[in-house]
CSV table of C-alpha atoms and ligand atoms in Angstrom, one decimal:
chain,number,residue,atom,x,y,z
D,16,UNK,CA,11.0,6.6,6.4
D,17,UNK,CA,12.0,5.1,2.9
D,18,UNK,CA,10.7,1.5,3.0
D,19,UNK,CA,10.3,-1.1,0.7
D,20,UNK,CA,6.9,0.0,-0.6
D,21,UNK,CA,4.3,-0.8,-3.4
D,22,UNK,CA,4.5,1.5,-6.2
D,23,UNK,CA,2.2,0.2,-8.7
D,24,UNK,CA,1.0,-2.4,-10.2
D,25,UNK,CA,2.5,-4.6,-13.1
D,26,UNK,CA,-0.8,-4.5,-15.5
D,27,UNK,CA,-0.4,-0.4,-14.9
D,28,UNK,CA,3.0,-0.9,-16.8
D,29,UNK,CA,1.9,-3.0,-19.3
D,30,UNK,CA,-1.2,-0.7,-20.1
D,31,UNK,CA,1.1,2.6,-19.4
D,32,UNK,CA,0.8,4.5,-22.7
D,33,UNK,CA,3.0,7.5,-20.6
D,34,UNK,CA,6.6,8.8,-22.8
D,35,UNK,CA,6.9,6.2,-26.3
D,36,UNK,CA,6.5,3.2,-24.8
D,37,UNK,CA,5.7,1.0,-21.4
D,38,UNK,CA,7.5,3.7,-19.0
D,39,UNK,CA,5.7,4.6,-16.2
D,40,UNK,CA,5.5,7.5,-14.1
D,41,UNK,CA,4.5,7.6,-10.5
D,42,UNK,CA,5.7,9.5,-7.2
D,43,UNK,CA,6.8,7.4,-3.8
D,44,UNK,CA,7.8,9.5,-1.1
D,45,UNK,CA,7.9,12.5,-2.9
D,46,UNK,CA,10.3,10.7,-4.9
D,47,UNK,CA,9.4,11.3,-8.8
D,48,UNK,CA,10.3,7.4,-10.4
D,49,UNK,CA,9.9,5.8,-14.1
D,50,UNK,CA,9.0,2.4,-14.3
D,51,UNK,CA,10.2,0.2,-17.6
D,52,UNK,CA,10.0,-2.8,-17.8
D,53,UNK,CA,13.2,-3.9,-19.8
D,54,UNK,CA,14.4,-6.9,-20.9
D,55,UNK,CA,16.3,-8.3,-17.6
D,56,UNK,CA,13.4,-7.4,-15.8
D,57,UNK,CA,11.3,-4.1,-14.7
D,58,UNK,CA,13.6,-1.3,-13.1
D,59,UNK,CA,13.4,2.1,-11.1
D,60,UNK,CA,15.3,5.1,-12.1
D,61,UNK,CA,14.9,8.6,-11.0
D,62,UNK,CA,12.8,10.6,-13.5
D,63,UNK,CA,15.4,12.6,-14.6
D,64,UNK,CA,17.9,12.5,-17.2
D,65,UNK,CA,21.7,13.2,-16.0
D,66,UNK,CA,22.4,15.1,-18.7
D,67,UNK,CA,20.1,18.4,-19.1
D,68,UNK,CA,17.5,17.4,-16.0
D,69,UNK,CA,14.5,16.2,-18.6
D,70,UNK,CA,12.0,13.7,-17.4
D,71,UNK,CA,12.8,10.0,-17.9
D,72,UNK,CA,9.2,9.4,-18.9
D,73,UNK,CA,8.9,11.1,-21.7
D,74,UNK,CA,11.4,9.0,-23.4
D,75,UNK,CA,11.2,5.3,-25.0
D,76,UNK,CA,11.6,2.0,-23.6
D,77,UNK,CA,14.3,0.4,-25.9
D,78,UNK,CA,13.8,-2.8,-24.6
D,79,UNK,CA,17.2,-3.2,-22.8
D,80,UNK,CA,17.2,0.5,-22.2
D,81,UNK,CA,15.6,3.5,-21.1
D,82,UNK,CA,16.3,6.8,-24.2
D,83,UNK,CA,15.8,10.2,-23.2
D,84,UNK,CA,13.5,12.1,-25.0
D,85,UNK,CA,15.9,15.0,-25.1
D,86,UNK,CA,18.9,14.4,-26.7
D,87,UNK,CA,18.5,11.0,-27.0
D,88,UNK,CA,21.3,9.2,-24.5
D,89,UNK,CA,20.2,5.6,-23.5
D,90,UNK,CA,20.8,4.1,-19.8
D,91,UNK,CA,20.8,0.5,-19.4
D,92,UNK,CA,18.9,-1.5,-16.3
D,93,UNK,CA,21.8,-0.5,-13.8
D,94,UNK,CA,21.5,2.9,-15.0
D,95,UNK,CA,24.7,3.6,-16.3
D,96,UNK,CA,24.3,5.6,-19.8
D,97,UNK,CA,25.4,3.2,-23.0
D,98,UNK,CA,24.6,5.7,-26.0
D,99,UNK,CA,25.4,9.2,-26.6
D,100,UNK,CA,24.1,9.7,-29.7
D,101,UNK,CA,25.8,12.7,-30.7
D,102,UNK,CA,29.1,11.0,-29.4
D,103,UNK,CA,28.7,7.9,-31.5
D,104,UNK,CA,32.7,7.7,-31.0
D,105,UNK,CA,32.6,8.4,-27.0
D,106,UNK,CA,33.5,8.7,-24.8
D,107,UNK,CA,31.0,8.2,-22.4
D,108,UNK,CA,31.8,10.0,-19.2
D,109,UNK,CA,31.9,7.9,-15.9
D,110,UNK,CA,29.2,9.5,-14.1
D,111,UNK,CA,26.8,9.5,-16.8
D,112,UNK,CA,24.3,7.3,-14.5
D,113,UNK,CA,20.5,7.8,-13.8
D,114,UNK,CA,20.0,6.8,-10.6
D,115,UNK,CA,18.5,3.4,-10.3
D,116,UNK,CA,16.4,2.5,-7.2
D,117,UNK,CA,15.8,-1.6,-6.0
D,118,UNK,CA,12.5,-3.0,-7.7
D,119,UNK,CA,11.0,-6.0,-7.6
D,120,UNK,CA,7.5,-7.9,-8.8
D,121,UNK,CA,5.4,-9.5,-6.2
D,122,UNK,CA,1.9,-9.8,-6.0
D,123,UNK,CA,1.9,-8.4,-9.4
D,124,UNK,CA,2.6,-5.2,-8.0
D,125,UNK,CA,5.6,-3.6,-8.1
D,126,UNK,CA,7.7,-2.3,-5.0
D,127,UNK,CA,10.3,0.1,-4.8
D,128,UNK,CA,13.0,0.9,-2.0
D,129,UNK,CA,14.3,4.0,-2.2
D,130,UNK,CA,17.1,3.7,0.9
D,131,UNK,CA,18.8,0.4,0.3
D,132,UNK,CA,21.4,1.0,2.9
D,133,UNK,CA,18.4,-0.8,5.4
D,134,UNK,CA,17.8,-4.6,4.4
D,135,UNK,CA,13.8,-4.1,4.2
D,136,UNK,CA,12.2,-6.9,2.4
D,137,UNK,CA,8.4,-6.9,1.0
D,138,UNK,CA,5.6,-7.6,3.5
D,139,UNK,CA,3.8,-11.4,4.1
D,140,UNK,CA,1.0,-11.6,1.7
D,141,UNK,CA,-0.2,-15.7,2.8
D,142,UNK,CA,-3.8,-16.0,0.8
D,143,UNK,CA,-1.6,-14.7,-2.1
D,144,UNK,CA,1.0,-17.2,-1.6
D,145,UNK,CA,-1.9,-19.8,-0.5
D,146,UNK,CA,-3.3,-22.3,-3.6
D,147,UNK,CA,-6.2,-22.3,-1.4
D,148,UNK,CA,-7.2,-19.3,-2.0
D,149,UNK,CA,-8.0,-17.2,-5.1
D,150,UNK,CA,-6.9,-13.6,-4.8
D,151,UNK,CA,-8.2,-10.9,-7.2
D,152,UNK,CA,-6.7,-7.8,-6.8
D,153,UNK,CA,-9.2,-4.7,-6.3
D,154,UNK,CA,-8.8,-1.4,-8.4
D,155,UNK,CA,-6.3,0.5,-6.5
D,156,UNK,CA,-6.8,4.1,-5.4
D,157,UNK,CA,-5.5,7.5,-4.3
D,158,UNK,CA,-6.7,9.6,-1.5
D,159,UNK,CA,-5.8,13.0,-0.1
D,160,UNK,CA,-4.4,11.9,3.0
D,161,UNK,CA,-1.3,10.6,4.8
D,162,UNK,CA,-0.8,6.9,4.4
D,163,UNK,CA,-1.0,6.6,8.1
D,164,UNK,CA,-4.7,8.2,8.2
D,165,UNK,CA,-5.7,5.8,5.4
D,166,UNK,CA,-4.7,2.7,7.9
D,167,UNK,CA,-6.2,4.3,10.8
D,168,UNK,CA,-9.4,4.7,9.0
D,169,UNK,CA,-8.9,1.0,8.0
D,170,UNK,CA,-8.8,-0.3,11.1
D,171,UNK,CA,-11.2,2.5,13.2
D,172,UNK,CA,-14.0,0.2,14.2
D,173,UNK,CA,-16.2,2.4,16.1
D,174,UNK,CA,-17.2,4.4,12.8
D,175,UNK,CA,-18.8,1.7,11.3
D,176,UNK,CA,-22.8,3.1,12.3
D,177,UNK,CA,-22.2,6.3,11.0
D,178,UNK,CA,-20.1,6.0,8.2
D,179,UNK,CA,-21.4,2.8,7.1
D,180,UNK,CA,-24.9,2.7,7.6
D,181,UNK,CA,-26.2,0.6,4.7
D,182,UNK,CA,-22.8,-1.5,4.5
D,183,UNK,CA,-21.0,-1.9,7.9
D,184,UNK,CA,-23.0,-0.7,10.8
D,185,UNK,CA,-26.5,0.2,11.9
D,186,UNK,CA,-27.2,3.5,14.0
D,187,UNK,CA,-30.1,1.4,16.1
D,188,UNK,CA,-26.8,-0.6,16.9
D,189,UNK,CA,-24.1,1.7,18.5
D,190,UNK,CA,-22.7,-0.7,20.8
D,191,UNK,CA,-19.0,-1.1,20.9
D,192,UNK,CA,-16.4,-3.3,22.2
D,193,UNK,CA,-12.8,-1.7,22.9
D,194,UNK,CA,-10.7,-4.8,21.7
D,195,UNK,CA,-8.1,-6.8,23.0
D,196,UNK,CA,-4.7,-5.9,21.3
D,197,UNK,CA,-1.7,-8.0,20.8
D,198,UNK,CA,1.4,-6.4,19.6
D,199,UNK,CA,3.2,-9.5,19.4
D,200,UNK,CA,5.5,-9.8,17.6
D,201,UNK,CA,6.9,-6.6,17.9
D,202,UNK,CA,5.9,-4.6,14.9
D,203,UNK,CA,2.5,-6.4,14.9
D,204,UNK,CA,-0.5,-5.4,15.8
D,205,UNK,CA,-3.6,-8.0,16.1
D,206,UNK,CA,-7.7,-7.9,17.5
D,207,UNK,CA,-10.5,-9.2,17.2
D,208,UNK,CA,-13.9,-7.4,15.4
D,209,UNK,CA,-17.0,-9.2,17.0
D,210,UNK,CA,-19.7,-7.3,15.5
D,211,UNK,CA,-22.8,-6.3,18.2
D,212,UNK,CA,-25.4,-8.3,18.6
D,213,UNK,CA,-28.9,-7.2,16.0
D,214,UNK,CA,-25.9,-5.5,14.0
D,215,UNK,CA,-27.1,-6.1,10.6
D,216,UNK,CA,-24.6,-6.2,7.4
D,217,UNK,CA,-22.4,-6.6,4.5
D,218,UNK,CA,-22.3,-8.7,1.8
D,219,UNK,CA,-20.8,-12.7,2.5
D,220,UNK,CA,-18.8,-13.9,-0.3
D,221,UNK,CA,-22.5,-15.6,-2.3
D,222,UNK,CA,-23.8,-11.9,-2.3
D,223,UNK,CA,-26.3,-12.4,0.1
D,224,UNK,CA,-26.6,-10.0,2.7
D,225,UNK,CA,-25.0,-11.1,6.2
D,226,UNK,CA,-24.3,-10.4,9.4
D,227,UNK,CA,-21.3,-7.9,10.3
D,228,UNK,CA,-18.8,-10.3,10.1
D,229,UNK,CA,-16.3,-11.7,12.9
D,230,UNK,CA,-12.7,-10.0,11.7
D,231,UNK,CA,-8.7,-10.8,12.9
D,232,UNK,CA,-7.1,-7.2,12.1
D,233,UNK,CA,-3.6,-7.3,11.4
D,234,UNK,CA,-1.4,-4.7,11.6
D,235,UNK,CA,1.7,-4.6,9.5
D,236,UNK,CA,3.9,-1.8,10.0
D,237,UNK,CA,4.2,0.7,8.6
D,238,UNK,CA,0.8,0.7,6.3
D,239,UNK,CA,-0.5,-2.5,5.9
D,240,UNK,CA,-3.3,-4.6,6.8
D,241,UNK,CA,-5.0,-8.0,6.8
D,242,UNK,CA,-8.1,-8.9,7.9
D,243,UNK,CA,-9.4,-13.0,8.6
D,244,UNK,CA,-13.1,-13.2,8.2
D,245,UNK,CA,-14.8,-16.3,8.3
D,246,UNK,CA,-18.1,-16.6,6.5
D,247,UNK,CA,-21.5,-18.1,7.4
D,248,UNK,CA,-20.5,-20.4,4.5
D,249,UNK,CA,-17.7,-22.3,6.0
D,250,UNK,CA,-15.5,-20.4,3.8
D,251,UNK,CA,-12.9,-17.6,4.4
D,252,UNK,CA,-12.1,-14.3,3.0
D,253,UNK,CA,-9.1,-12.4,3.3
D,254,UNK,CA,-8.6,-9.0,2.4
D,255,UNK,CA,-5.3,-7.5,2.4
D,256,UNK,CA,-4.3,-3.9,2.2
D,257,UNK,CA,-1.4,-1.9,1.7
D,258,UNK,CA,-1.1,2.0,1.7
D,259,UNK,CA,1.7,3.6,-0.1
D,260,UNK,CA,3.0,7.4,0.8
D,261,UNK,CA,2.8,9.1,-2.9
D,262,UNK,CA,4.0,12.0,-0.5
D,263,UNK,CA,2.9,13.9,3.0
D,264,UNK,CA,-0.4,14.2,1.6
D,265,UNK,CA,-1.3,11.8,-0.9
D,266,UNK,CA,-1.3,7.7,-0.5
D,267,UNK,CA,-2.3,5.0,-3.0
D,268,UNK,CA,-4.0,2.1,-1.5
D,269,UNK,CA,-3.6,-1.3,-2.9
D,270,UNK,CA,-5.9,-4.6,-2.2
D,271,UNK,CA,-6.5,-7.9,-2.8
D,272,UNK,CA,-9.8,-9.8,-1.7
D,273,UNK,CA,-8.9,-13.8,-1.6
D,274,UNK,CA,-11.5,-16.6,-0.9
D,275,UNK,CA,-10.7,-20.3,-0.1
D,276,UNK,CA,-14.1,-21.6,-1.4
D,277,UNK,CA,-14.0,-24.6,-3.8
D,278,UNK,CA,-17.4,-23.4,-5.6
D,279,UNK,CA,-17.7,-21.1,-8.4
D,280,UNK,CA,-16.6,-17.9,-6.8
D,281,UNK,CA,-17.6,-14.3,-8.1
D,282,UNK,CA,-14.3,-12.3,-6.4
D,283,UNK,CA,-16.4,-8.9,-8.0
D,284,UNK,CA,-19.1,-9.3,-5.6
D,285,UNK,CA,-17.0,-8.8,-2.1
D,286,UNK,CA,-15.1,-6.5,-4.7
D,287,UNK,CA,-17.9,-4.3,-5.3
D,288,UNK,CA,-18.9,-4.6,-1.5
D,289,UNK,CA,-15.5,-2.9,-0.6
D,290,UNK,CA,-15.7,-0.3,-3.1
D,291,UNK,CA,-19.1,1.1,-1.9
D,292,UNK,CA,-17.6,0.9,1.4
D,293,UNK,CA,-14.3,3.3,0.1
D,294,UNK,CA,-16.9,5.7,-1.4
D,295,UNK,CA,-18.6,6.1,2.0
D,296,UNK,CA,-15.0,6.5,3.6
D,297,UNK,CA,-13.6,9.3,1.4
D,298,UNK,CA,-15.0,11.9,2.5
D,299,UNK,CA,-14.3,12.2,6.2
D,300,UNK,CA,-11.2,10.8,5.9
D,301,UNK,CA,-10.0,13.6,3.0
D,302,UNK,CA,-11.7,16.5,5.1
D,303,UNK,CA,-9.3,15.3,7.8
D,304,UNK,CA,-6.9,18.3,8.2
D,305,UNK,CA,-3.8,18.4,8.6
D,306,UNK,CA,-3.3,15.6,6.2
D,307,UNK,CA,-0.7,13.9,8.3
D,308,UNK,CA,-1.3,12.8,12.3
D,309,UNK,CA,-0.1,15.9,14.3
D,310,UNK,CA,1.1,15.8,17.2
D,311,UNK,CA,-0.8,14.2,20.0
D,312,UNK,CA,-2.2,17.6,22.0
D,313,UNK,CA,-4.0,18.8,18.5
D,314,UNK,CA,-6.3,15.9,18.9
D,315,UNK,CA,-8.7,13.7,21.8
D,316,UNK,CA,-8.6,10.3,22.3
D,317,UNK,CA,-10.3,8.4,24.6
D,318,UNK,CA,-10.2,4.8,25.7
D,319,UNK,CA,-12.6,3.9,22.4
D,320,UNK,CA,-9.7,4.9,20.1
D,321,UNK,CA,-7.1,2.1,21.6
D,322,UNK,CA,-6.6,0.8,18.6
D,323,UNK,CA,-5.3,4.5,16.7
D,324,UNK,CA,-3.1,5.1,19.8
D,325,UNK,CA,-1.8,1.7,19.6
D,326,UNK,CA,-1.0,2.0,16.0
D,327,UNK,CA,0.5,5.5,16.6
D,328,UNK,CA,2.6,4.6,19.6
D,329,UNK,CA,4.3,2.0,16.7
D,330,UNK,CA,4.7,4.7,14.4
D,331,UNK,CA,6.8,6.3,16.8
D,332,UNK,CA,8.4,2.8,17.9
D,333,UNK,CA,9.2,2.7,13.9
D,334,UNK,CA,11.1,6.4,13.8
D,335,UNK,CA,12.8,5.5,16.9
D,336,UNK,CA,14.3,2.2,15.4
D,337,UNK,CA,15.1,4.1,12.1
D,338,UNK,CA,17.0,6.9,13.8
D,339,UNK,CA,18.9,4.2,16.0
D,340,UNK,CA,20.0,2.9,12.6
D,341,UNK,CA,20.0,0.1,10.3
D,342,UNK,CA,20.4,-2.8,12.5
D,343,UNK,CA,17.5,-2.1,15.0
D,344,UNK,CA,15.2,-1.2,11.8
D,345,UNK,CA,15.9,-4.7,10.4
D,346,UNK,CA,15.2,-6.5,13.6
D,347,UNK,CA,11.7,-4.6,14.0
D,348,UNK,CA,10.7,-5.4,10.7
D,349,UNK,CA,12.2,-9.0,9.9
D,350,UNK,CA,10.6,-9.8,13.5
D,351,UNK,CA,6.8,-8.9,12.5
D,352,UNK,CA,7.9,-10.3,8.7
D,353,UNK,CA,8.6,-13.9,10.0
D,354,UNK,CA,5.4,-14.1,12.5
D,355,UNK,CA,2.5,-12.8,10.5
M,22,FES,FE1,18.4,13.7,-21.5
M,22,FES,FE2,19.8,15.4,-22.9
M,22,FES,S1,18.5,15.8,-21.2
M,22,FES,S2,19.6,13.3,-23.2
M,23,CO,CO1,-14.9,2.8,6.8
């Protein structure tokens, strides 16, 4: 499935010391990309040069070109090469052309779509878009596992005790609620968290240690997530997430926490709170094998994992869509787009 997808983020670029200057390598889909961000804007091309097969990255950002390291030929932002440097007279053949994917900036994070014959657009983000809210983006980070195991562990409630002893959950408290689940609109997923009763937990957004804390989940297909917690406080947090495929294997997760509080706000407090929560995570999820969700007779579920076979039965809604073509993709996706 080649979606519009995050890639990486914009203050990577900047800092990128990859090739001779602010290119930037990365992998989507098994895809192998460079990143520049040129004069009209920051582009996509396929990391390989057209002419002998070297990799784009190790080459120079020209400002209103990308030059291969190689032999030197320049391609402009739509890809199409506008130096031969050997050639200095031309001509230039036709299909001297690096292929150049759609990119675009948002969040400060750059997404890529690698099929543009499907009208995808880039998923709601409201605290970001919110003046309400302050939104600090978390360091983002690469695990060995599918993108689709990352979001299941994301939203896999009933691992909080064991996992998450010190953060989440308590072991004295191993009570569980299978949630309610709306799946509208279609392409949506949405429950409710309502931690047990004596749970103990978690950081609020002062630091000071707080109750499990009520959450709305939802579900953006294919890998994304955003979860609505008030606090004690009378403030609310929102933390968005978004997993992105680096291949079969391999996803990069990024994230945002936002706050709506009008006091002075640490954001690296609930920041640091997450990240002890990921190191906790890592493990069982990267010992997960095969990598990818198999198919369903290689694993149990009970009624306690509703929420996984929910979010799987959509995965498979998602492929169905895709192979009944373009049109019935976009009206999956616009419809969860324009109801978040
Ligand atoms: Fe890139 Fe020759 S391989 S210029
Ligand atoms: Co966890």
């Amino acid at each position: 499935m080649k979606l519009g997808i995050i890639f990486g983020t914009l203050d990577e670029l900047e800092q990128s010391d990859q090739g001779r200057g602010k290119l930037l390598q990365v992998t989507l889909l098994g895809q192998e990309l460079v990143i520049a961000k040129l004069d009209s804007g920051v582009v996509a091309m396929a990391n390989r040069c057209p002419h002998r097969s070297a990799k784009l990255h190790l080459g120079w950002n020209c400002g209103s070109s990308v030059q291969c390291a190689y032999h030197g030929w320049k391609y402009g932002s739509d890809g199409m090469c506008i130096e031969i440097p050997a050639l200095p007279d031309g001509p230039i053949p036709p299909n001297a052309k690096a292929t150049v994917f759609d990119c675009e900036v948002k969040y400060d994070l750059i997404w890529v779509r690698l099929d543009n014959t499907v009208n995808t657009e880039i998923p709601a983000h409201l605290a970001f878009d919110d003046p309400s809210f302050t939104c600090t983006m978390g360091i983002p980070y690469t695990w060995k596992t599918h993108a689709a195991r990352r979001l299941e562990n994301y939203t896999d409630l009933a691992h909080f005790p064991f996992v998450h002893p010190e953060t989440l959950g308590n072991p004295d408290f191993v009570t569980f609620l299978i949630p309610d689940i709306d799946l509208q609109p279609p392409g949506c997923m949405r429950f409710k968290y309502e931690p047990p009763e004596g749970g103990r937990n978690g950081m609020d957004a002062a630091g000071n240690l707080a109750p499990l804390i009520y959450t709305d989940y939802t579900v953006q297909l294919p890998f994304g997530v955003t979860l609505d917690q008030p606090l004690s406080n009378g403030t609310r947090t929102i933390m968005w997430m978004w997993a992105t495929p680096i291949d079969e294997r391999h996803c990069r997760t990024f994230w945002f926490c936002c706050n709506d509080t009008k006091d002075p706000f640490d954001p690296m407090v609930p920041i640091a709170t997450q990240m002890a929560i990921l190191e906790e995570d890592i493990g069982p999820v990267e010992s997960q094998e095969p990598e990818q969700i198999p198919h369903p007779k290689d694993e149990i579920a009970t009624a306690a994992d509703k929420v996984s076979l929910t979010y799987r039965r959509m995965l498979f809604e998602l492929c169905k869509a895709k192979a009944a073509g373009p049109a019935a993709l976009e009206t999956l996706l616009a419809s969860e787009r324009n109801n978040i």
